[in-house]
Short mmCIF file of C-alpha atoms and ligand atoms in Angstrom, two decimals:
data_model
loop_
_atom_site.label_atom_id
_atom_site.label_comp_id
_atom_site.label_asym_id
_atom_site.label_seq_id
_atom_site.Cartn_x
_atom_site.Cartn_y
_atom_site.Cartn_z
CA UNK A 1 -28.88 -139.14 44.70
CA UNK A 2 -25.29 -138.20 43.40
CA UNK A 3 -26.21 -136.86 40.59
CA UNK A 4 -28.88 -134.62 42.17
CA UNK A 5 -26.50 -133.16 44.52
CA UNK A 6 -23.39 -132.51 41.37
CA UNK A 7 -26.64 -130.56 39.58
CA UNK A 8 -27.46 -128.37 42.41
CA UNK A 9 -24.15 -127.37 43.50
CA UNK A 10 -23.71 -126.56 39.95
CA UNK A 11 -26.37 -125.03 39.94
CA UNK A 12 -25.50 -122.40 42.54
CA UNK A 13 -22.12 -121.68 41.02
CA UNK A 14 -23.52 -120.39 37.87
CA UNK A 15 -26.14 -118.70 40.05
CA UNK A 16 -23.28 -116.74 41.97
CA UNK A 17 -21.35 -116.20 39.11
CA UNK A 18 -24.17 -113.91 37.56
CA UNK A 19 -23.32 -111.50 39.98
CA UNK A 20 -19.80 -111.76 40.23
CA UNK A 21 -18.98 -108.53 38.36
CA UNK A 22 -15.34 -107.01 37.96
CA UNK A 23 -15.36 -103.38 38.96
CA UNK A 24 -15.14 -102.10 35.61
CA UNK A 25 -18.58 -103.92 35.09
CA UNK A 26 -19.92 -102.47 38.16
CA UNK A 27 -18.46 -99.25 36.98
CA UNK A 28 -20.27 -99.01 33.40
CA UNK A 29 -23.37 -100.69 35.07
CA UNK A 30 -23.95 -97.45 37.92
CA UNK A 31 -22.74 -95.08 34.98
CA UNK A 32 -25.09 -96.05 32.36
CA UNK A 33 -27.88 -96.90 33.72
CA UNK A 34 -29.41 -96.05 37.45
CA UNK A 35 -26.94 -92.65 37.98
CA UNK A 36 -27.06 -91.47 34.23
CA UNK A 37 -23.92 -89.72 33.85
CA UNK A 38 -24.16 -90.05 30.23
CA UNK A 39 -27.76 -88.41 29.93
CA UNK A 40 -25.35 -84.76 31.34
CA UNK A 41 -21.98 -85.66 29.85
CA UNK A 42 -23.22 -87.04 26.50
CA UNK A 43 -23.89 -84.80 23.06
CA UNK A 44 -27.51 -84.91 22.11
CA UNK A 45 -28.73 -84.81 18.73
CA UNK A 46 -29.31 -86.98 15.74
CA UNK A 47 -27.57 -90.08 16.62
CA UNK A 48 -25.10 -90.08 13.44
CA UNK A 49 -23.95 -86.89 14.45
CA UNK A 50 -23.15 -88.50 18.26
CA UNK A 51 -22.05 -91.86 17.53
CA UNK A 52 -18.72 -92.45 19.10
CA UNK A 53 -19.06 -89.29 21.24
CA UNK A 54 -20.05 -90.39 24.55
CA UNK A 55 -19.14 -88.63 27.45
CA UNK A 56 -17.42 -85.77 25.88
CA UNK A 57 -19.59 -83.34 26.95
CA UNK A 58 -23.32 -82.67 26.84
CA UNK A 59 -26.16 -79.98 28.27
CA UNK A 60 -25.75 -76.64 29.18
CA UNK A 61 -27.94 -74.81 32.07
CA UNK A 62 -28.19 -71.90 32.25
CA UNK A 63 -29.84 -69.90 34.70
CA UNK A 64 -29.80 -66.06 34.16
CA UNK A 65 -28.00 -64.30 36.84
CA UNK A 66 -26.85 -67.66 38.58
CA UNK A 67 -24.46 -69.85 36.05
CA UNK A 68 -24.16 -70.87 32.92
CA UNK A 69 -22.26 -74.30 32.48
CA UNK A 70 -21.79 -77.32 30.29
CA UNK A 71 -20.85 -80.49 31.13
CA UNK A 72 -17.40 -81.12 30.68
CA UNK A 73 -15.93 -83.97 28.74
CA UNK A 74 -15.37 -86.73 31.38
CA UNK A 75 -13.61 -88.82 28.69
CA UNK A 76 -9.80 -89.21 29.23
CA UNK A 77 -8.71 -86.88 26.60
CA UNK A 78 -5.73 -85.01 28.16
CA UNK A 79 -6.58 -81.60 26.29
CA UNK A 80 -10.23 -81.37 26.49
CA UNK A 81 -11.36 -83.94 28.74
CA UNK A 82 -10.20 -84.76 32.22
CA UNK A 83 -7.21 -87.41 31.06
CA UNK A 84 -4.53 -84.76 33.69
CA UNK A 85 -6.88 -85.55 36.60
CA UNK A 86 -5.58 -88.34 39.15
CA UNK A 87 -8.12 -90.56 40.56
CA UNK A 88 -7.97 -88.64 43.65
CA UNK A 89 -8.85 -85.71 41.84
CA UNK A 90 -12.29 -87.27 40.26
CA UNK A 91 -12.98 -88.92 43.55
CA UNK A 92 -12.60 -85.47 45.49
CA UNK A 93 -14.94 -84.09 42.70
CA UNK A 94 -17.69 -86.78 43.15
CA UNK A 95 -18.30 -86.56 46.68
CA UNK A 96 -17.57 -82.76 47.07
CA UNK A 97 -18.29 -81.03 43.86
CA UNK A 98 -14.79 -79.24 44.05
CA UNK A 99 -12.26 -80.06 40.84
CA UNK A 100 -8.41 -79.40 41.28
CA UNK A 101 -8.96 -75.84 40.48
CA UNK A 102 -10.64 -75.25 44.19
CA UNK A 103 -13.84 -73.37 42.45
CA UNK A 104 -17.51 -75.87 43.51
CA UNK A 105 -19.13 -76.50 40.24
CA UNK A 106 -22.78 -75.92 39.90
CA UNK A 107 -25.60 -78.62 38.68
CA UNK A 108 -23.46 -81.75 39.13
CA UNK A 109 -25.68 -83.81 42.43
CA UNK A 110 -22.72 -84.44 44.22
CA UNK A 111 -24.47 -84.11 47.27
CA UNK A 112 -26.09 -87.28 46.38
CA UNK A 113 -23.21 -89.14 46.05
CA UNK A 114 -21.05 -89.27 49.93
CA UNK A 115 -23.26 -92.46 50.50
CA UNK A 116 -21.27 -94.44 47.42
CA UNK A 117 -19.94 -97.54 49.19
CA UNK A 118 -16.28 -97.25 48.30
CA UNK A 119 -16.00 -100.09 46.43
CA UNK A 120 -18.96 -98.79 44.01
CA UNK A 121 -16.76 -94.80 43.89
CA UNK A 122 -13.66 -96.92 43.06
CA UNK A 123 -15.70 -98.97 40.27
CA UNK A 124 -17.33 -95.82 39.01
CA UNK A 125 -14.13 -93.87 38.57
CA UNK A 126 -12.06 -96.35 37.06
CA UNK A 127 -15.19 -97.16 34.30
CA UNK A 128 -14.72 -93.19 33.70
CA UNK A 129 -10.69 -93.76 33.30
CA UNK A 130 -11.81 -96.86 31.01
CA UNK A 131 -13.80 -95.20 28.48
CA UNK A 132 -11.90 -93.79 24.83
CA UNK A 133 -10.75 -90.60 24.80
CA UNK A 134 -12.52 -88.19 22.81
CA UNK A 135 -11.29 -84.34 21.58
CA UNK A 136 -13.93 -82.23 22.09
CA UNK A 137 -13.92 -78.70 23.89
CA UNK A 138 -16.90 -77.30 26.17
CA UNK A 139 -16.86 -73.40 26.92
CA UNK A 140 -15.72 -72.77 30.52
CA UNK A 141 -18.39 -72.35 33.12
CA UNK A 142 -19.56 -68.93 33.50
CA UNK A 143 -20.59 -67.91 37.67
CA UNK A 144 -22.07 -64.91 38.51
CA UNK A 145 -22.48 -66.03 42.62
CA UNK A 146 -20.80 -68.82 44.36
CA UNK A 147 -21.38 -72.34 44.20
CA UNK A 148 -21.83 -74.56 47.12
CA UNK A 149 -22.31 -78.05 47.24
CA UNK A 150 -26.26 -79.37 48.62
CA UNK A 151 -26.50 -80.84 51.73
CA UNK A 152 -28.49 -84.15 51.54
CA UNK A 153 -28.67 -85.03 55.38
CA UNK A 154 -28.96 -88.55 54.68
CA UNK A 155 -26.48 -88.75 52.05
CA UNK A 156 -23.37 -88.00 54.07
CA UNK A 157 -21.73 -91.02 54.44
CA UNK A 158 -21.23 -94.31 52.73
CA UNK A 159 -24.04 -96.59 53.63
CA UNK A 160 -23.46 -99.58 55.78
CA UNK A 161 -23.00 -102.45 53.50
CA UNK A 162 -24.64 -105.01 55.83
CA UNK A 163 -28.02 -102.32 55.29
CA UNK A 164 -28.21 -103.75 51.94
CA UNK A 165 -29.34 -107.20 52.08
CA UNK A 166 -32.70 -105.40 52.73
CA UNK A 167 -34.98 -104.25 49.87
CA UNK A 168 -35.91 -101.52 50.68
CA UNK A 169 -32.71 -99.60 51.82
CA UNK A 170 -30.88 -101.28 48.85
CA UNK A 171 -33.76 -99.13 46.74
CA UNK A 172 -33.00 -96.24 48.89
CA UNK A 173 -29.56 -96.59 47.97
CA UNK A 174 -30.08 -96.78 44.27
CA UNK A 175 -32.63 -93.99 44.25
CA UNK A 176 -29.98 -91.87 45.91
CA UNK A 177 -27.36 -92.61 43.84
CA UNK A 178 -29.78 -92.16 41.21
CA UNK A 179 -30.29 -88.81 42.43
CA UNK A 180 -34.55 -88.83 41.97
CA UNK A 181 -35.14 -86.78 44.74
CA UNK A 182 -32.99 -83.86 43.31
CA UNK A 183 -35.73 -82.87 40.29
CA UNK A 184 -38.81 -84.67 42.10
CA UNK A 185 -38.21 -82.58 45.13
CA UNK A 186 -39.51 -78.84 45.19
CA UNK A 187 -37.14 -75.96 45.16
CA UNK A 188 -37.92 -72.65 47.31
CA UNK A 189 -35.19 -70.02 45.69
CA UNK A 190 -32.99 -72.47 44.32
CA UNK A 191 -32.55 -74.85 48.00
CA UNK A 192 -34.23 -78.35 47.89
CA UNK A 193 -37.42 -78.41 50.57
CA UNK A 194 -36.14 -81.43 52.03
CA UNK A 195 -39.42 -81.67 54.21
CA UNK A 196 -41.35 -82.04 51.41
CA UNK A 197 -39.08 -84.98 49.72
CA UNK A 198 -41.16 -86.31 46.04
CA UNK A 199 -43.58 -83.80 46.28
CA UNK A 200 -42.89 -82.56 42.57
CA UNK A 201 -42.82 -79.41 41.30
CA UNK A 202 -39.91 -78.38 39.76
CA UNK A 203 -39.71 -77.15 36.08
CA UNK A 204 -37.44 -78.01 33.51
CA UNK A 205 -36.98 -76.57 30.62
CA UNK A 206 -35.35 -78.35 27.64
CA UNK A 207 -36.10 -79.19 23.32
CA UNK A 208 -39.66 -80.67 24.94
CA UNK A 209 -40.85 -77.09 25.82
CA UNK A 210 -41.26 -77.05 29.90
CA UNK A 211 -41.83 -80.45 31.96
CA UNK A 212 -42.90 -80.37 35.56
CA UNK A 213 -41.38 -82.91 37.68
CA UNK A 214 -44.24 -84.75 39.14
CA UNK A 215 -44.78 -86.05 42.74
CA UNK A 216 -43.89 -89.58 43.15
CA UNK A 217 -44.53 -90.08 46.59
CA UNK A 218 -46.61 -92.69 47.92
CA UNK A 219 -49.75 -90.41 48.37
CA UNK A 220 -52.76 -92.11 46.36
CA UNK A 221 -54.20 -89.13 44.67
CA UNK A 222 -51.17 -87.01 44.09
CA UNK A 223 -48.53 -89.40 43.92
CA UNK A 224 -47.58 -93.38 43.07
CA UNK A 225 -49.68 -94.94 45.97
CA UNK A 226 -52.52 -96.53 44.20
CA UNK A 227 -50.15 -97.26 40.35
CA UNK A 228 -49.33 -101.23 39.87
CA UNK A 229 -45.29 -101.83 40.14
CA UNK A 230 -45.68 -102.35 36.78
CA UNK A 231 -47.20 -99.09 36.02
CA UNK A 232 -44.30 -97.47 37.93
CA UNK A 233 -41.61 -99.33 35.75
CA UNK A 234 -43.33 -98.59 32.49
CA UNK A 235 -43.02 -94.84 33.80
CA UNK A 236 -39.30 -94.92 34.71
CA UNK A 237 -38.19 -97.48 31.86
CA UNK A 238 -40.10 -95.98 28.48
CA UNK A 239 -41.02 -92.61 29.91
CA UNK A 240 -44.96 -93.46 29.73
CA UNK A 241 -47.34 -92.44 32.23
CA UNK A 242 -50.25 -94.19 33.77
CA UNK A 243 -52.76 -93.10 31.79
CA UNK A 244 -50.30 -93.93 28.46
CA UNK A 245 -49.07 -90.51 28.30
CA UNK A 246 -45.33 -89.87 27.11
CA UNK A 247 -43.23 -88.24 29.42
CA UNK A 248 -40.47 -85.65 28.02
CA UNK A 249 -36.81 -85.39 29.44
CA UNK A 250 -34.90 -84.55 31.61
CA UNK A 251 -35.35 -87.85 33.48
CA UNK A 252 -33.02 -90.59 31.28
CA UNK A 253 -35.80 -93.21 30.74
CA UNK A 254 -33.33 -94.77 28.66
CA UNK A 255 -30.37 -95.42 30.87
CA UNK A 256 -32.89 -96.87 33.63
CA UNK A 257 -34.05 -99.31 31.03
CA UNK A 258 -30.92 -101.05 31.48
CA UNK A 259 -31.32 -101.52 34.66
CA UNK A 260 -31.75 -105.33 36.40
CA UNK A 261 -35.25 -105.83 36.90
CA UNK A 262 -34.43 -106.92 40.84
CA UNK A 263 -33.07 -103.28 40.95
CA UNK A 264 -35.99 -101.54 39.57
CA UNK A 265 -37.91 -103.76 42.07
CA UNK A 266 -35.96 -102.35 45.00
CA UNK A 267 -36.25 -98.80 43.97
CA UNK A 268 -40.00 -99.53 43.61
CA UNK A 269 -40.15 -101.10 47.18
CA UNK A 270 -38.86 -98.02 48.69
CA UNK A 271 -40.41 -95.39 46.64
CA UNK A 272 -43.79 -96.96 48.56
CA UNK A 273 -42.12 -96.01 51.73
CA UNK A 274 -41.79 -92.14 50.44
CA UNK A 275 -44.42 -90.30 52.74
CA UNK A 276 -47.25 -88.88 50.76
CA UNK A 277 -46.98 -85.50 50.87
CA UNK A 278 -50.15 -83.69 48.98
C1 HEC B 1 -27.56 -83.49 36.14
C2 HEC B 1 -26.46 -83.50 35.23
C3 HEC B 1 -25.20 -84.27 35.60
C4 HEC B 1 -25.08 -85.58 36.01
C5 HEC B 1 -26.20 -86.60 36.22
C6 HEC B 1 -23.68 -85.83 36.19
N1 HEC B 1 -22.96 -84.70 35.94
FE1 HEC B 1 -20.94 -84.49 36.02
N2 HEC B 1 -21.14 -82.50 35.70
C7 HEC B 1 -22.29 -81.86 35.31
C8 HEC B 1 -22.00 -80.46 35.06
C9 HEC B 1 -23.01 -79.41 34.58
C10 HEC B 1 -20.64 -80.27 35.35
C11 HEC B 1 -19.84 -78.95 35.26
C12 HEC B 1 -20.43 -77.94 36.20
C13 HEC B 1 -19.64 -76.67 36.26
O1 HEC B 1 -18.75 -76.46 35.40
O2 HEC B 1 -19.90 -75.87 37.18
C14 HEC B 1 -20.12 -81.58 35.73
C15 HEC B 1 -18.78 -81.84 36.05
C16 HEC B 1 -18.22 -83.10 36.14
C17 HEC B 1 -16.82 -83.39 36.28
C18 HEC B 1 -15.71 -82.34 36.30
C19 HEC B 1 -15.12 -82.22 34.93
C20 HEC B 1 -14.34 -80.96 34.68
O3 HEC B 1 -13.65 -80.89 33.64
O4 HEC B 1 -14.43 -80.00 35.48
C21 HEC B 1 -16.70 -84.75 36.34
C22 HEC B 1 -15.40 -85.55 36.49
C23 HEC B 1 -18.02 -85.33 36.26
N3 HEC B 1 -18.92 -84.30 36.14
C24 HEC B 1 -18.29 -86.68 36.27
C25 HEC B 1 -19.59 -87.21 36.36
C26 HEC B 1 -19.89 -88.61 36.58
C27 HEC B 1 -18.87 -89.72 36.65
C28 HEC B 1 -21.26 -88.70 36.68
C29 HEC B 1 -22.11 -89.91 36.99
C30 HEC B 1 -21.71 -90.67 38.16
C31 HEC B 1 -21.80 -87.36 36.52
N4 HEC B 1 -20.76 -86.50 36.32
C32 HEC B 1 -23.15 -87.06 36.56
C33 HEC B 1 -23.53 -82.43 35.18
C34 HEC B 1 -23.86 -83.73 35.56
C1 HEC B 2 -33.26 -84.96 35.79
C2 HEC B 2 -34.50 -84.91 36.57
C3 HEC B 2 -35.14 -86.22 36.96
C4 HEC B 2 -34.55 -87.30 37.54
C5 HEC B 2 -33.09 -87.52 37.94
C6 HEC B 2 -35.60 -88.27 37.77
N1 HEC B 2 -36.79 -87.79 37.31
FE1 HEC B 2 -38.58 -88.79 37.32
N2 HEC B 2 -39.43 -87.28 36.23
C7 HEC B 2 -38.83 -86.06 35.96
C8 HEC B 2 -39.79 -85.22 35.24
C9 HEC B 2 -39.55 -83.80 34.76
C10 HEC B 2 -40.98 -86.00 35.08
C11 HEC B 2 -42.26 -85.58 34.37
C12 HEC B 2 -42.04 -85.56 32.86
C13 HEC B 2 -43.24 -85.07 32.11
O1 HEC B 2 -44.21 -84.64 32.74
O2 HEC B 2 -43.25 -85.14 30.87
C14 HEC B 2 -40.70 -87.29 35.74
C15 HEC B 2 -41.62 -88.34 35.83
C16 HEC B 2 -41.48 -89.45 36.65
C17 HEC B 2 -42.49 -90.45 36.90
C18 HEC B 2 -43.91 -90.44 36.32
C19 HEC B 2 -44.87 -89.89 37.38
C20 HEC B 2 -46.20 -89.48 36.86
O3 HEC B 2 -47.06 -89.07 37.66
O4 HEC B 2 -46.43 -89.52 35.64
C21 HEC B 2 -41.97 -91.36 37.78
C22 HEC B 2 -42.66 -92.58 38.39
C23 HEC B 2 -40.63 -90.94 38.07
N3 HEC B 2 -40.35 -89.78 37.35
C24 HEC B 2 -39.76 -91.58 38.95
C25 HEC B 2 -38.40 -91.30 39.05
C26 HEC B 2 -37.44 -92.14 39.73
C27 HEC B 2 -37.77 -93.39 40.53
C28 HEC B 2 -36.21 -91.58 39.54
C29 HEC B 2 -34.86 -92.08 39.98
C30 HEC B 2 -34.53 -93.44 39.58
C31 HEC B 2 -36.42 -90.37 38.76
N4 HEC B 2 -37.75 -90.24 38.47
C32 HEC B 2 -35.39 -89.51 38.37
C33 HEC B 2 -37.53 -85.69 36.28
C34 HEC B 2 -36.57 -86.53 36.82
#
């Protein structure tokens, strides 16, 4: 019987220590995979020409008559990235889109972000403060009307840690973090139509030509409803469709492929709670 017992307990200390993750781990975890920062704040191009470069700036949008910006180089350079900025700074920026200079920035979903437990803002930032500096300059963003940050109603708090021992919100969490509902969400001049949450719709231009982001709800002729969960990760891990299409960018099919297969699971669970919407 001794024995037994010795094994078991053992056995559950490993078990727990799988999850016990330093911050900085948590922090490059959330970053590269499930909220993508990289697939913004990252160069594209052939990789030799990017090697080495992550994080020191990435994509422009621009949309005529509204903005045109870049991401900025997150890395700590103190010339050209944000190496001045005090934590408080980046923290302020994350869950209000406003950086020390007081004017909102555009495209960053902040909005998304006010329901970060604190633990996971703290882990996120200090990943950010982690990462090697890197000298590269992005042109200043160019706004031709005023910024404000999105409202996303049930975003606007951190989430109640004892909420997440459930599989479902703990997918809701990630997916909101993960900021899905920002491009599979239709826009009506530029504002999210919150009522009509995975619906689809929106068009995004890019090196691919123009993608539509499709509705992911759980309606079973328009949306997810009647795929396999293994369908569903195939589509968010490797970018392939149901029918073994390819899907083009912007989603980062890459960064979600490093997700933990128990937390593509819970996103999965509660994308079958979306509501179908036709
Ligand atoms: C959808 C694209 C996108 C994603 C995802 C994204 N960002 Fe950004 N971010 C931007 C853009 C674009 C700007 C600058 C906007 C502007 O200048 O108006 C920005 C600005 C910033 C800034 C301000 C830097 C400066 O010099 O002003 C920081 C810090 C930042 N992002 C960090 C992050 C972190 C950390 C993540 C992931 C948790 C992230 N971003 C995810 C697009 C993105
Ligand atoms: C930056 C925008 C963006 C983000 C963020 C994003 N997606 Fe997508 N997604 C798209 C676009 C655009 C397509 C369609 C691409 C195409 O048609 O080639 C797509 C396709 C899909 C598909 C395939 C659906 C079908 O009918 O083929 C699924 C499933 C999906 N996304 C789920 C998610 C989930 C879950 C998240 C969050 C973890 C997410 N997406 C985040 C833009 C995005």
């Amino acid at each position: 019987m001794r024995p037994l017992v010795t094994l078991v307990a053992l056995a559950s200390v490993i078990g727990s220590a799988a999850y016990a993750e330093t911050p900085l781990e948590r922090g490059s975890y959330l970053v590269n995979t499930i909220m993508t920062c990289g697939n913004c704040h990252s160069p594209k191009g052939p990789p030799s020409v990017v090697a080495g470069k992550d994080f020191s700036g990435g994509l422009r949008f621009d949309v005529p008559g509204v903005f045109d910006v870049t991401a900025p180089n997150i890395t700590p350079d103190k010339e050209t990235g944000i190496g001045t900025w005090s934590t408080a700074d980046i923290k302020k920026l994350m869950l209000t889109g406003v950086p020390p200079d007081g004017k909102p920035i555009a495209v960053m979903p902040t909005g998304f972000y006010g329901i970060l437990l604190p633990s996971d803002l703290n882990a996120i930032v200090a990943y950010i403060q982690s990462v090697k500096p890197v000298s590269n300059k992005v042109p200043a963003p160019i706004y031709h009307v005023p910024i404000k940050q999105e409202v996303i109603p049930w975003a606007e708090k951190p989430i109640d840690p004892a909420e997440l021992t459930d599989k479902v919100k703990r997918g809701f969490y990630l997916a909101t973090i993960g900021h899905c509902m920002e491009c599979h969400t239709p826009r009506e001049k530029g504002e999210l139509v919150l009522s009509r949450m995975g619906a689809g719709g929106q068009q995004f231009p890019g090196p691919w030509g123009i993608s539509v982001s499709r509705n992911i709800t759980s309606s079973k002729t328009k949306g997810v409803g009647a795929w396999t969960d293994a369908e569903i990760k195939r589509a968010i891990t490797q970018g392939i469709d149901k029918d073994g299409n390819k899907l083009n960018g912007p989603m980062g099919y890459a960064y979600y492929a490093h997700m933990t297969n128990a937390d593509l699971d819970d996103v999965i669970a509660w994308l079958r709670t979306v509501p179908a919407k036709e």
